[in-house]
Coordinates of C-alpha atoms in Angstrom, one line a residue:
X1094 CA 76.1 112.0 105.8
X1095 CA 77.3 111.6 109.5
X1096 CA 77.4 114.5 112.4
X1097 CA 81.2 113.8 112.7
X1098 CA 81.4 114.9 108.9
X1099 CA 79.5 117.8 109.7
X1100 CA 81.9 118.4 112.8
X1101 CA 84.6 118.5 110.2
X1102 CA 83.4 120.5 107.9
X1103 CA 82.1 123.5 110.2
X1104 CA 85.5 122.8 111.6
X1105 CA 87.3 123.7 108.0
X1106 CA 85.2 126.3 107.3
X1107 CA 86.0 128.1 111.2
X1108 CA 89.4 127.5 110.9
X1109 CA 89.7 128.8 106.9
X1110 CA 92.3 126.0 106.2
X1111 CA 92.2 122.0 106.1
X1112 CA 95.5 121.8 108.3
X1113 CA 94.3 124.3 111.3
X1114 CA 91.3 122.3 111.0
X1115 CA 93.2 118.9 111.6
X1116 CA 95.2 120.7 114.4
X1117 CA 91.9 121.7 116.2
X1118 CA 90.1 118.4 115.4
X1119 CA 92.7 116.0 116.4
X1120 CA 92.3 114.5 113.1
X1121 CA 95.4 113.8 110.3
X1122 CA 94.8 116.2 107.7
X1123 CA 94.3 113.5 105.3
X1124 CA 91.5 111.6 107.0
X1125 CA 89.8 115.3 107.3
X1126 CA 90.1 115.7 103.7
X1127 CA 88.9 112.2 102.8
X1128 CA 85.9 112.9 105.1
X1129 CA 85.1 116.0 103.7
X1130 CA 85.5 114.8 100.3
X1131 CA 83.2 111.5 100.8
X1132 CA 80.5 114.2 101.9
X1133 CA 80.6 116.6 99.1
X1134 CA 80.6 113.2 96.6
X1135 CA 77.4 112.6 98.5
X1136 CA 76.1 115.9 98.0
X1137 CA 77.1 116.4 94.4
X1138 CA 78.8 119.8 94.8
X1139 CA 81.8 121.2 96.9
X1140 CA 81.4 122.7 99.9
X1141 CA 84.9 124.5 99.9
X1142 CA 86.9 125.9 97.1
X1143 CA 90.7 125.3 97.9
X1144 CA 93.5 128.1 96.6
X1145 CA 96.8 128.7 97.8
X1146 CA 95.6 131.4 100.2
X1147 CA 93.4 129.0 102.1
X1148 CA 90.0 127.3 102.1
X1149 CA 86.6 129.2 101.3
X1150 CA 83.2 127.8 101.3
X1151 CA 81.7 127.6 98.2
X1152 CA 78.1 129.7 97.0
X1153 CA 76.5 126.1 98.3
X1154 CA 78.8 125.7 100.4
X1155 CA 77.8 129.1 102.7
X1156 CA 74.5 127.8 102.6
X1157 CA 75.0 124.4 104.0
X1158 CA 77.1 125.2 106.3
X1159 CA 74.7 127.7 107.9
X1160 CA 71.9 125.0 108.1
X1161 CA 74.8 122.5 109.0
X1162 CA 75.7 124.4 112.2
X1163 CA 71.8 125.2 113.0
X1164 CA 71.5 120.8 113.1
X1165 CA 74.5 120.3 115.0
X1166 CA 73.6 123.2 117.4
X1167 CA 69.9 121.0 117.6
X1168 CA 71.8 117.8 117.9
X1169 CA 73.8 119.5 120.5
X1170 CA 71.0 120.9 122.7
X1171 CA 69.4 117.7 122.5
X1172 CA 72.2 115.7 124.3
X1173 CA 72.2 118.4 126.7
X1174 CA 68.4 118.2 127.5
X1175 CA 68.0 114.3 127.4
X1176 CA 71.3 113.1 128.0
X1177 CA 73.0 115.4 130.9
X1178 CA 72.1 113.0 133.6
X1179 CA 74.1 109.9 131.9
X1180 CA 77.4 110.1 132.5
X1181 CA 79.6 109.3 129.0
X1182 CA 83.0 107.2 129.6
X1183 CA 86.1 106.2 127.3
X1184 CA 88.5 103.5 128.3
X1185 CA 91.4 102.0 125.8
X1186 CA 93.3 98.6 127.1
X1187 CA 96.7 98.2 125.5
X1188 CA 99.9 96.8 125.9
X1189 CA 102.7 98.8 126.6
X1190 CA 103.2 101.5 124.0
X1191 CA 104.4 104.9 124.5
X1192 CA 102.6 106.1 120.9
X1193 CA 98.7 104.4 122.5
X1194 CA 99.2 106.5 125.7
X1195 CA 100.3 109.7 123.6
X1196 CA 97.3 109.1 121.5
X1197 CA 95.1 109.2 124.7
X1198 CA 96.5 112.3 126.3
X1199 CA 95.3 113.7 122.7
X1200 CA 91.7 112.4 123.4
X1201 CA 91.2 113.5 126.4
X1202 CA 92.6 117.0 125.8
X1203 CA 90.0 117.2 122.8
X1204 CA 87.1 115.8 124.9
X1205 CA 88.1 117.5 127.9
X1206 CA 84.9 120.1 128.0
X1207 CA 82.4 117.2 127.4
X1208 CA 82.3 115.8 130.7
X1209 CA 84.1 112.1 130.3
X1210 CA 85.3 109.5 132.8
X1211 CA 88.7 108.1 131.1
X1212 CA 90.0 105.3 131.6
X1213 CA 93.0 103.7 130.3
X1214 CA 94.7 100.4 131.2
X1215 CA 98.0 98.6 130.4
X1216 CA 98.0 94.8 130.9
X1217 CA 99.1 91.9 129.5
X1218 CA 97.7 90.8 126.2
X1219 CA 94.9 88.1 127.6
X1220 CA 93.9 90.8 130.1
X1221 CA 93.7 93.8 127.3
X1222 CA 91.0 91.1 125.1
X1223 CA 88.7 90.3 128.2
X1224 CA 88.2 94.1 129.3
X1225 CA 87.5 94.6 125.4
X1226 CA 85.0 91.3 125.6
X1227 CA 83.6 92.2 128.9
X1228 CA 82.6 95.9 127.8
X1229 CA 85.3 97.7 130.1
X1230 CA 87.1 98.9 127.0
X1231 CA 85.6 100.2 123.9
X1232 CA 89.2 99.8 122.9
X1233 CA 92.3 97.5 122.8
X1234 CA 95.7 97.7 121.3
X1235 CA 97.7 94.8 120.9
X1236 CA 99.6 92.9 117.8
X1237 CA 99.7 89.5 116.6
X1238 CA 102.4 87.4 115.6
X1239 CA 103.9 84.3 113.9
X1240 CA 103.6 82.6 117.1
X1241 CA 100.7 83.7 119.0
X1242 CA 98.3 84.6 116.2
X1243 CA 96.4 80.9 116.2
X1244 CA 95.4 81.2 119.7
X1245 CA 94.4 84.8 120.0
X1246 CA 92.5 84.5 117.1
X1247 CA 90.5 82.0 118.4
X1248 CA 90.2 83.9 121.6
X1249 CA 88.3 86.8 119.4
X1250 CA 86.1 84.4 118.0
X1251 CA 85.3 82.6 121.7
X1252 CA 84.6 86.4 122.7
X1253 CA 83.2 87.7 119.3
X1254 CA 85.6 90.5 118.9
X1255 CA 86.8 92.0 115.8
X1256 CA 90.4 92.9 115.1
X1257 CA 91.5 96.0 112.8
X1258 CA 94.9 96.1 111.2
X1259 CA 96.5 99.3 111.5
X1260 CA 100.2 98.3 110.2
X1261 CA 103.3 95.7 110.3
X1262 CA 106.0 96.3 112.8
X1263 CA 109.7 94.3 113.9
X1264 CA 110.4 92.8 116.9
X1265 CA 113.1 94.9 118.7
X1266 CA 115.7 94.8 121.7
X1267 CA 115.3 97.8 123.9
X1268 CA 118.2 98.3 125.7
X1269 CA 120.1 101.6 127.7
X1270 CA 121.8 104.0 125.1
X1271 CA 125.2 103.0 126.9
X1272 CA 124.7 99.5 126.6
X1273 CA 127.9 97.5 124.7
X1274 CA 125.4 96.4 122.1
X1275 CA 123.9 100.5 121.8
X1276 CA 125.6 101.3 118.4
X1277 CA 124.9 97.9 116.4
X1278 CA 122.3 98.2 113.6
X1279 CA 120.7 95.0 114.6
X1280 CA 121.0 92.7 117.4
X1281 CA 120.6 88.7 117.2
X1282 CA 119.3 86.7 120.0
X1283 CA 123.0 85.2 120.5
X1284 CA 124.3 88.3 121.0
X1285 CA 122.3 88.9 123.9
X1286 CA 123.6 85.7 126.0
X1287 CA 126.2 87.6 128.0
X1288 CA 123.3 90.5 129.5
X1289 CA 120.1 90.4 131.4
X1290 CA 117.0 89.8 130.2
X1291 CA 114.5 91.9 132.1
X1292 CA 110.8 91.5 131.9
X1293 CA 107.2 92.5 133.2
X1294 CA 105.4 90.5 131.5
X1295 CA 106.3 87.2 130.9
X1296 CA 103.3 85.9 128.7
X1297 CA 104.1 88.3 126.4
X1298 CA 107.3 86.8 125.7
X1299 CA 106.1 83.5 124.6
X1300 CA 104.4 85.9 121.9
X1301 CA 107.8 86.9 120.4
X1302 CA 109.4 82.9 120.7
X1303 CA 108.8 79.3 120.2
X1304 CA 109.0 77.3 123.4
X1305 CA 112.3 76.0 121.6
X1306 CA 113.9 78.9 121.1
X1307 CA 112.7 80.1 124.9
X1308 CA 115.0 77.2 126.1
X1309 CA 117.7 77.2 124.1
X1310 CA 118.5 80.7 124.8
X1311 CA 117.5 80.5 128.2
X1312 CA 114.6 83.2 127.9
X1313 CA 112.5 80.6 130.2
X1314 CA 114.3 82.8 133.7
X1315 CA 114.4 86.7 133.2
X1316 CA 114.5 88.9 135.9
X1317 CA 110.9 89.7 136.1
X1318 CA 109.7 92.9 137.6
X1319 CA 106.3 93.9 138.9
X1320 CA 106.5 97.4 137.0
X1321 CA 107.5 99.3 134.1
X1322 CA 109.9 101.7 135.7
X1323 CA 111.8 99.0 137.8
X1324 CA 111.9 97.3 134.7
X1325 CA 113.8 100.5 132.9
X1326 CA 116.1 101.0 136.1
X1327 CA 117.4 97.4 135.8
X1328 CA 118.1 97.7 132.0
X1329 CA 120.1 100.6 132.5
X1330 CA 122.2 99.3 135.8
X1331 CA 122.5 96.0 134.5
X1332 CA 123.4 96.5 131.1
X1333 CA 120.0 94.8 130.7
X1334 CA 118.2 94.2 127.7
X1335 CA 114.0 93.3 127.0
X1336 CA 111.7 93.3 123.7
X1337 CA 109.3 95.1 122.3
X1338 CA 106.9 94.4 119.4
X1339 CA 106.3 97.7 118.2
X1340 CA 106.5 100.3 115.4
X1341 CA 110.2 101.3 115.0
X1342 CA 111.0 104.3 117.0
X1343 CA 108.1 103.8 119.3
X1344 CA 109.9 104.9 122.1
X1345 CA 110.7 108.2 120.3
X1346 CA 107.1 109.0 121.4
X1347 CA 107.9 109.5 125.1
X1348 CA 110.3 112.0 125.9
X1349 CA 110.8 109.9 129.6
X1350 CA 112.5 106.8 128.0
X1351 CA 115.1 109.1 125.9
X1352 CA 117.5 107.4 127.8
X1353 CA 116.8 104.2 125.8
X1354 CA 116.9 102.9 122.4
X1355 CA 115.2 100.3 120.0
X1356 CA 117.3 98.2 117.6
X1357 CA 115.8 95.7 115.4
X1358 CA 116.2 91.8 116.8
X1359 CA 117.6 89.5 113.6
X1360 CA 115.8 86.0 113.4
X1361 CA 117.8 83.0 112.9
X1362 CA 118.8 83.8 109.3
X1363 CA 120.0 87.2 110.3
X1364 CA 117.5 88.8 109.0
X1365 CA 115.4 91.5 110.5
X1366 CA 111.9 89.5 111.6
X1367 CA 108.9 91.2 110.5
X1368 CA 106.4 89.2 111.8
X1369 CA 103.7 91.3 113.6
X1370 CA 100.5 92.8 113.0
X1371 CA 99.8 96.0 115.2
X1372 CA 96.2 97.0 115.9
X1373 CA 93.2 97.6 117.7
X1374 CA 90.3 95.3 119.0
X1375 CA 86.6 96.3 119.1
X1376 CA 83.2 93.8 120.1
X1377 CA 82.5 92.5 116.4
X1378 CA 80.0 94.7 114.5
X1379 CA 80.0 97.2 117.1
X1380 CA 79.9 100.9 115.8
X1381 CA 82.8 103.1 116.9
X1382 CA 81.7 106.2 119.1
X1383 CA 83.3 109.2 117.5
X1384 CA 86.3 109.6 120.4
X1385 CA 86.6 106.1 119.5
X1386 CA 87.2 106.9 116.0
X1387 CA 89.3 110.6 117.3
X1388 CA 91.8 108.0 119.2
X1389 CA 92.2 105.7 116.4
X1390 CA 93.1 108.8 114.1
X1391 CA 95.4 109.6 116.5
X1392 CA 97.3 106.4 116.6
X1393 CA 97.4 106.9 112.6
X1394 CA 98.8 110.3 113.0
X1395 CA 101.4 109.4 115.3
X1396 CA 102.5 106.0 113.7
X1397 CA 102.6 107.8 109.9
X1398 CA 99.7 105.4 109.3
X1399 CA 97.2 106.7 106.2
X1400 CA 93.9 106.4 105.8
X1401 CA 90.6 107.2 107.3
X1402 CA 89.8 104.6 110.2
X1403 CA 86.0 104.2 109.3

């Protein structure tokens, strides 16, 4: 039995239903079920009784929960009394992704009353793993690929750090929604010869490509840009074009980029890569603080992604 499962369950049972639970807990409904479930396994009876006018507490149920919110009330207090004077921080490291930054915004709306310093950081890949190693981060989101998943691997393991699957994405072209190329269902690297290649982050690139392939299509010289919003203004001007290696529709999760679109990028047999491995870095055997776990949930939510992240 944890206090978060405790959260969740005074959280159902002030709420009256598992999904205005989630809602208020910032928590997909299925992880909140699977969480309350694991607890009443442990417990050997049910806490709620489910009908299709809502959720009710069981006879053992009321019980528990009244001594459940007199220990979190204790537990509460006692952070209060011992633990006002330390100030409690969050930080997440990622690459550029419109869903990890929607995912915060969540957090820090659900942890606004509890006093926190945020913190979060986008950077280049090599950047995103030292702020994780060096403690700055509890977090960091990246992906791993075909081509660069040798030599971040052994980055972790030079840096003891642990990484956590979370699901398989494409590689895509993101490109203006008036660009020639908007209305094609896939895009191949050839068809991109004619148009810009725009970039902010050129070590990322050499994640996506071989060195061959780099030179052969001329990748080695974008137009490289010192921010993410030049970046976007030269795409759309220039009939420009960059990648991303992110869930499909990532972009969907900013409302800002609506201007833009992702198609899927076809590998040299013309047939849509799926080659990456999206998720999250912690220090290896490290336990996840519960707004650790709250952002990771979040991600899940977001991306369609099931399962309970502990």
């Amino acid at each position: 039995m944890t206090l978060q499962q405790i959260k969740y369950v005074l959280g159902v049972a002030s709420c009256g239903s598992f999904n205005k639970a989630s809602e208020k807990l910032y928590i997909s409904q299925p992880s909140l079920t699977s969480s309350v479930h694991d607890l009443e396994n442990e417990l050997g009876f049910s806490v709620f009784k489910r009908t299709s006018r809502g959720t009710t507490p069981t006879e053992r149920g009321k019980q528990f929960i009244s001594d459940a919110k007199n220990l979190y009330a204790d537990y509460e207090n006692l952070i209060k009394k011992y633990c006002s004077q330390v100030k409690k921080s969050f930080s997440v490291s990622a690459l550029y992704y419109a869903f990890a930054r929607k995912a915060f915004v969540e957090v820090v709306k659900c942890y606004s009353e509890e006093d926190y310093d945020f913190s979060f950081r986008e950077m280049k890949a090599a950047l995103v793993i030292d702020d994780v190693a060096e403690g700055k981060s509890e977090i960091g989101i990246l992906y791993l690929s075909d081509v660069n998943r040798d030599e971040i691997e052994k980055s972790f393991e030079t840096h003891s750090l642990e990484f956590h699957h979370l699901t398989e994405c494409n590689a895509f072209v993101y490109l203006h929604k008036n660009h020639p190329l908007a209305e094609k269902e896939s895009i191949s690297i050839d068809e991109l010869a004619d148009y810009h290649f725009v970039t902010y982050d050129t070590d990322d690139v050499r994640s996506f490509f071989t060195e061959e392939i780099l030179q052969k299509h001329n990748l080695t010289k974008p137009i490289t840009v010192a921010d993410r919003a030049t970046e976007l203004n030269l795409i759309k001007n220039l009939n420009g074009y960059t990648f991303l290696s992110g869930v499909y529709g990532e972009d969907a999760c900013d409302d800002s980029n609506e201007e833009f679109i992702s198609i899927p990028l076809k590998n040299l047999t013309d047939e849509p890569a799926r080659n990456f491995e999206l998720g999250y870095i912690t220090k290896t055997c490290a336990r996840k603080t519960d707004i650790a776990l709250t952002y990771i949930d979040a991600i899940r939510r977001i991306l369609h992604i099931a399962g309970f992240t502990c």
